[in-house]
Coordinates of C-alpha atoms and ligand atoms in Angstrom, one line a residue:
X1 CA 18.9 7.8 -30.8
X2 CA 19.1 6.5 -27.2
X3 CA 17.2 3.6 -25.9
X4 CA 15.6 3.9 -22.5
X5 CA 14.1 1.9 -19.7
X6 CA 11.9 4.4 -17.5
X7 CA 9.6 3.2 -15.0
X8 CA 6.4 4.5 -14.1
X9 CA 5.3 6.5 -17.7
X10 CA 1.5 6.5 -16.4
X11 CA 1.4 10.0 -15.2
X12 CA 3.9 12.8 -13.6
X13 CA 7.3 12.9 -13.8
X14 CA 7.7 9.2 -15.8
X15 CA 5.3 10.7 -18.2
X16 CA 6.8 14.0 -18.7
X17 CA 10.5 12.4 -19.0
X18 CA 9.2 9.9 -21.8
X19 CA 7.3 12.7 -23.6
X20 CA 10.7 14.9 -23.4
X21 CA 12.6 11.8 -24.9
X22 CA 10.3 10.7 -27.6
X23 CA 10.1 14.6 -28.6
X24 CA 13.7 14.5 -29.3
X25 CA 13.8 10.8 -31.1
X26 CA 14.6 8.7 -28.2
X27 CA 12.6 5.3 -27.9
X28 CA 11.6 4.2 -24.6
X29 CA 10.9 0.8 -22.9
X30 CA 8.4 2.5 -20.2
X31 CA 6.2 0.8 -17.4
X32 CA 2.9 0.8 -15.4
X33 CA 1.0 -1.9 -13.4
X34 CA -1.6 -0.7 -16.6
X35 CA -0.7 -0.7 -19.6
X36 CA -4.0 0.7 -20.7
X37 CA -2.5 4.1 -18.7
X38 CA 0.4 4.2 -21.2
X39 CA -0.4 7.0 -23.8
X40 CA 0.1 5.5 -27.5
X41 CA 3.2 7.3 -29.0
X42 CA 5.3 6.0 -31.4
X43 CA 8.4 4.9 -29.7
X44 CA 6.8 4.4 -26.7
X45 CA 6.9 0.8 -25.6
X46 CA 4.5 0.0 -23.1
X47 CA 4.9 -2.5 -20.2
X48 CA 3.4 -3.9 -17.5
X49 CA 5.4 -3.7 -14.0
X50 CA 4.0 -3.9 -10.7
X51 CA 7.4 -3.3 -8.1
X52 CA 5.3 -4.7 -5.9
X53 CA 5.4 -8.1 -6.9
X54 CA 8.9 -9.3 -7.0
X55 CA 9.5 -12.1 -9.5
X56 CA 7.9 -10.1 -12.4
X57 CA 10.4 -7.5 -12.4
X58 CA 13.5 -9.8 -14.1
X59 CA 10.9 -11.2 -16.4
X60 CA 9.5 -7.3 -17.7
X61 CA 13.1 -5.8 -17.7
X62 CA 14.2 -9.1 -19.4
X63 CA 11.7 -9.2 -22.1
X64 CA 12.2 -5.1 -22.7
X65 CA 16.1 -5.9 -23.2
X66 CA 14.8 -8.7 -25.7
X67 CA 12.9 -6.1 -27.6
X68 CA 15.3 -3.0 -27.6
X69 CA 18.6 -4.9 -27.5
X70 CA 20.9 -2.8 -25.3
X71 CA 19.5 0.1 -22.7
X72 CA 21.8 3.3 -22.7
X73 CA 19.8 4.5 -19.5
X74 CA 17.8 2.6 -16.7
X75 CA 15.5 5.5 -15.1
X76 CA 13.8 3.8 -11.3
X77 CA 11.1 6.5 -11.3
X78 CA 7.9 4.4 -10.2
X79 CA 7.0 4.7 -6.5
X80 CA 4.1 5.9 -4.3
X81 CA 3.7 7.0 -0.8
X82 CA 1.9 6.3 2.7
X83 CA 0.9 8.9 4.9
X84 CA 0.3 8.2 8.2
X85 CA 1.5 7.8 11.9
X86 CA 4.8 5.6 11.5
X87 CA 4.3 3.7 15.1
X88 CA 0.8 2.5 13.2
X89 CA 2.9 1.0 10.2
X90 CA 2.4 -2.4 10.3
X91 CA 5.5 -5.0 9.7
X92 CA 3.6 -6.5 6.3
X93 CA 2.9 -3.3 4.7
X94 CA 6.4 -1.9 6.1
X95 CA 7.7 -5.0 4.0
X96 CA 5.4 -4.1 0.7
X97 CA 6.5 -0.3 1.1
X98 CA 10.7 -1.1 0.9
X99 CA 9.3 -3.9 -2.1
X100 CA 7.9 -1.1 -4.4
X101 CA 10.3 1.9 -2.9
X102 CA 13.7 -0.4 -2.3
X103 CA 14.0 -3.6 -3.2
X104 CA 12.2 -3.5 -6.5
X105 CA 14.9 -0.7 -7.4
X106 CA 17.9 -2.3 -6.4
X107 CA 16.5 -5.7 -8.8
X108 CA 16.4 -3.0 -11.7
X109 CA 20.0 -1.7 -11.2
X110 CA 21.3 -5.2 -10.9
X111 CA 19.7 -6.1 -14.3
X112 CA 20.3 -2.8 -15.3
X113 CA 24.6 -3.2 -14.7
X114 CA 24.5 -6.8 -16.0
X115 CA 22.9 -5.7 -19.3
X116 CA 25.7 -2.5 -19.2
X117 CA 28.7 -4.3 -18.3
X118 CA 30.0 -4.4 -21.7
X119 CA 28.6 -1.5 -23.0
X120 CA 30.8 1.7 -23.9
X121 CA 28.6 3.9 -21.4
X122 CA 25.7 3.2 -19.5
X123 CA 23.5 5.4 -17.0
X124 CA 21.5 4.3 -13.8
X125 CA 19.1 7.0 -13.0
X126 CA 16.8 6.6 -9.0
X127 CA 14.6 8.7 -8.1
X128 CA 14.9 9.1 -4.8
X129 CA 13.5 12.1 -3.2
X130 CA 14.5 15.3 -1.0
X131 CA 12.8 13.8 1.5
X132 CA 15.7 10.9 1.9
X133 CA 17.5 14.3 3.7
X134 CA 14.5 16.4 4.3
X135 CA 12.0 14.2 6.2
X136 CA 8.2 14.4 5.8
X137 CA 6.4 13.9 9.0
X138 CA 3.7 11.0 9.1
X139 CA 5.7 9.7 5.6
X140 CA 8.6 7.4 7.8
X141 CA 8.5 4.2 5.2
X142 CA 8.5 6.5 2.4
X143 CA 11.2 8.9 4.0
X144 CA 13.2 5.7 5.1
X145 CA 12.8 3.8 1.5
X146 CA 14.1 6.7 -0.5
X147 CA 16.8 7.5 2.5
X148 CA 17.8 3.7 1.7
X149 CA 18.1 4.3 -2.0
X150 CA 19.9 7.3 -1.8
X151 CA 22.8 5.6 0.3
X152 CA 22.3 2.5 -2.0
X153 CA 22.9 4.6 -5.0
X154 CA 26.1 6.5 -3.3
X155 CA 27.7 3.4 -2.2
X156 CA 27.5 2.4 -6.0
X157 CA 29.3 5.6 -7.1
X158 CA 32.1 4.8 -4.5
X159 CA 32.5 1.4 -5.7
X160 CA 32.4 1.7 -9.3
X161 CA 35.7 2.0 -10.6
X162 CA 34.4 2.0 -14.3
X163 CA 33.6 5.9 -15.5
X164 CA 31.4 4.5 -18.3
X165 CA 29.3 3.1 -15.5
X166 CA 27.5 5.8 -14.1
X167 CA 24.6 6.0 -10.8
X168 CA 23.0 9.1 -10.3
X169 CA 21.0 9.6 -7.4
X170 CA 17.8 12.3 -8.4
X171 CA 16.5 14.2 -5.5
X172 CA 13.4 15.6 -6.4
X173 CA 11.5 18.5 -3.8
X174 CA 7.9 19.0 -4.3
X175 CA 6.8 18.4 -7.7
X176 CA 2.9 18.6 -9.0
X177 CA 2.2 15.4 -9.8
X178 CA -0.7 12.6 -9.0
X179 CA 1.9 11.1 -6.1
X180 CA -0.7 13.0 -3.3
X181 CA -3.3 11.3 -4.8
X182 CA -2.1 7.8 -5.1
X183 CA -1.1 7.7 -1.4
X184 CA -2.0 5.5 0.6
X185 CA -3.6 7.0 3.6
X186 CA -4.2 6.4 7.2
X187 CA -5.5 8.0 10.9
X188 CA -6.3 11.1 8.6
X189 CA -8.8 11.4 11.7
X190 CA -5.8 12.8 14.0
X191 CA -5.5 16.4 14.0
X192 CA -1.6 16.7 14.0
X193 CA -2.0 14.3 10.4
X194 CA -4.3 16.5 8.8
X195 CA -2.4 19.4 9.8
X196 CA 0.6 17.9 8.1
X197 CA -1.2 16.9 5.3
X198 CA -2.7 20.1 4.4
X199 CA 0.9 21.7 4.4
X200 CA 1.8 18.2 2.2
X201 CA -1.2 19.1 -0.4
X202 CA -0.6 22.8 -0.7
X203 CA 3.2 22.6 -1.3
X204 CA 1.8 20.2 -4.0
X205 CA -0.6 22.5 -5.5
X206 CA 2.2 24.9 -5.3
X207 CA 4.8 23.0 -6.7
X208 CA 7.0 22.8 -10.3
X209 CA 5.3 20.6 -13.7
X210 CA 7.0 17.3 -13.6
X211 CA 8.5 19.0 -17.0
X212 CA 11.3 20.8 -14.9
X213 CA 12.5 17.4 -13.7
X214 CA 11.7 15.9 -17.3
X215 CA 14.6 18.3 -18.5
X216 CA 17.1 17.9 -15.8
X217 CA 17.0 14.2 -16.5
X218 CA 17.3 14.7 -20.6
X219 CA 20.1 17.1 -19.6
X220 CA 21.9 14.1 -17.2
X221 CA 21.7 11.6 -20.3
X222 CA 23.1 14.2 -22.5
X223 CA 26.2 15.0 -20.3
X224 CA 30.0 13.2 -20.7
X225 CA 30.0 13.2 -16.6
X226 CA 26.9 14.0 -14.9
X227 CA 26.8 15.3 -10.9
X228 CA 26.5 12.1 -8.8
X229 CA 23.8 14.0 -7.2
X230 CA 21.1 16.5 -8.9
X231 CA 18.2 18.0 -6.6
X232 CA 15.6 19.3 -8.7
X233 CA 12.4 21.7 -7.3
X234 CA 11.9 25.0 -6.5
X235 CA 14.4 27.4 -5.4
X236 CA 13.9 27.0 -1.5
X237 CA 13.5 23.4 -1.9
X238 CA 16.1 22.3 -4.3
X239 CA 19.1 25.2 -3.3
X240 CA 18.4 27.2 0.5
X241 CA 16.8 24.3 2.6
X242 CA 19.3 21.5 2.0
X243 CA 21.6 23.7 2.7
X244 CA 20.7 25.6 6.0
X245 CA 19.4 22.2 7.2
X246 CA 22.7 20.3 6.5
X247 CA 24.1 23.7 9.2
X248 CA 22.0 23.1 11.9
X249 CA 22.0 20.5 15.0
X250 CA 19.5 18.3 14.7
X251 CA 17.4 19.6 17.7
X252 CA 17.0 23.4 15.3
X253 CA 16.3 20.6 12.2
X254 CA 13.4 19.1 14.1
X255 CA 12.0 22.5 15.1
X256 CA 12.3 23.6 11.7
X257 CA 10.2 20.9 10.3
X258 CA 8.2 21.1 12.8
X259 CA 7.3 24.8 12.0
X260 CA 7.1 24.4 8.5
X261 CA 4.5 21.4 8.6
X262 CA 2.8 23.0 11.3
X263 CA 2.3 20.4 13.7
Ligands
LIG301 N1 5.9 14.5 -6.9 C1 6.8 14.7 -6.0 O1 6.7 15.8 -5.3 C2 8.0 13.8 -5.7 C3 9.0 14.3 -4.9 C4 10.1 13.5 -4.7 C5 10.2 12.3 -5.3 N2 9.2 11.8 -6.1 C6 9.4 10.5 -6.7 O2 9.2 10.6 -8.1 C7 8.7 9.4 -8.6 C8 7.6 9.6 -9.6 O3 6.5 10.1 -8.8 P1 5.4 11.1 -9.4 O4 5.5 12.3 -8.5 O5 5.6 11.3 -10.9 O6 4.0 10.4 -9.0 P2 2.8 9.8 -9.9 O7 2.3 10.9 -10.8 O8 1.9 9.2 -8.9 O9 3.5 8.7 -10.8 C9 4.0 7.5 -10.2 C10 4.3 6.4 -11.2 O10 4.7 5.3 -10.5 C11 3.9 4.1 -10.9 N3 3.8 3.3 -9.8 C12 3.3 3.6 -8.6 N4 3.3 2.5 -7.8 C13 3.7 1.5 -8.5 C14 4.0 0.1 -8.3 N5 3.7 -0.5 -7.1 N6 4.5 -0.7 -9.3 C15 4.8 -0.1 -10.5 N7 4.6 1.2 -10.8 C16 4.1 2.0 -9.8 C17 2.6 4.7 -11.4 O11 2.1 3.9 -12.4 P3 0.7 3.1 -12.3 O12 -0.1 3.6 -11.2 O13 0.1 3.3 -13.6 O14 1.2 1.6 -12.1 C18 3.1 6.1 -12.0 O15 3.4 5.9 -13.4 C19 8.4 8.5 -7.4 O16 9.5 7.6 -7.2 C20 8.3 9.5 -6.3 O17 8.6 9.0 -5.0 C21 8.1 12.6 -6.4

């Protein structure tokens, strides 16, 4: 039985992970800025987290390792998004976006390796997103955030010399989920936003269950030496776009996107 720290259980892909780990006689340590949103399942330890609010990160992680001991994987899944025009981002909110998307993760993986270091084995999952390579117009913090993880996490891999310390970088594509809906919105007025978000919502509606990256990350716990990098989402998504798109010049890439977001 595995014990697991996974943030954000409250709905979509956190939820779906924790259900696929319970189901299979894992306990999990999981979070939401409400615990009331936590289903109660045995084995599921609920906890209150709010990334957003720095100094209560140590004290939740701290008082989870209390409870469970030892954690054989960290999983940074929380997050949200903005959408909106990035010249209107303003510096504060800029700030609060790397908090819950960034710095809050980076806090977790430092706990997360100083709880591990003298553990046999021990797993960092983050969540970052395709769209650290792939970028979402009128989604730059979000974009930038999970760009920033994704390097953060890589540089990690290259440094580590210890093999039972292990970072993995998860890139998921469009997944249906309540992320859409949490967003935080803005200038939804402009016509080149709302184009963007209508192709945004119905690649949502469209999209994989969160169960699809539920089992990729069971699957990552389960393997002796995961892939540094897994990208998880439908076929075009996860397989044909990252690759065309790592082919072309930039100038085709910006087309591209343009095109496909119609704007
Ligand atoms: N869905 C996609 O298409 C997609 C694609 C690529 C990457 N991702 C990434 O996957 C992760 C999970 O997203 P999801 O799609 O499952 O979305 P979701 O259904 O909206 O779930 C997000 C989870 O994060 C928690 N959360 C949000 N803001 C938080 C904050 N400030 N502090 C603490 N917890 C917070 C929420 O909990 P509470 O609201 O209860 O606090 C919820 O449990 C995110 O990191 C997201 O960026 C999603």
């Amino acid at each position: 039985m595995k014990k697991i720290f996974l943030t954000g259980v409250s709905s979509g892909i956190g939820l779906a992970t924790a259900k696929g780990l319970l189901a299979r006689g894992d306990e999990v340590w999981g979070t939401s800025r409400d615990v009331a949103r936590i289903p109660q399942i045995a084995r599921l330890h609920p906890l209150a987290l709010d990334l957003s609010d720095a100094p209560s990160i140590r004290r939740c992680f701290e008082s989870a390792l209390a409870q469970a001991g030892r954690f054989d994987a960290v999983i940074n899944n929380a997050g949200s998004g903005h959408f909106g025009p990035a010249e209107s981002i303003l510096p504060a909110d800029l700030t609060n976006y790397f908090q819950v998307l960034f710095f809050a993760q980076i806090e977790l993986m430092r706990l997360a390796i100083e709880s591990m270091r003298d553990q046999e084995r021990g797993l960092i999952i983050n969540v970052s997103s395709l769209a650290s390579r792939l970028p979402v117009p009128f989604m730059a913090a979000y974009n930038a955030a999970k760009a920033a993880l994704a390097s953060y996490t890589m540089t990690m891999q290259l440094e580590s010399p210890k093999r039972n310390l292990r970072f993995i970088d998860l890139q998921p594509g469009d997944i249906k989920t309540n992320f859409n809906d949490a967003a935080m919105r803005t200038s939804m007025d402009n016509p080149r936003v709302a184009e963007a978000w209508q192709t945004v919502d119905r690649n949502m509606e469209a999209a994989p269950q969160p169960e699809l990256v539920a089992r990729r990350i069971l699957k990552i716990i389960d393997r002796e030496d995961p892939p540094p990098r897994v990208t998880v989402g439908d076929f075009f998504q996860s397989a044909v776009a990252p690759l065309i798109f790592r082919l072309l010049p930039q100038r085709i890439q910006l087309w591209g996107l343009r095109k496909y977001y119609g704007i």
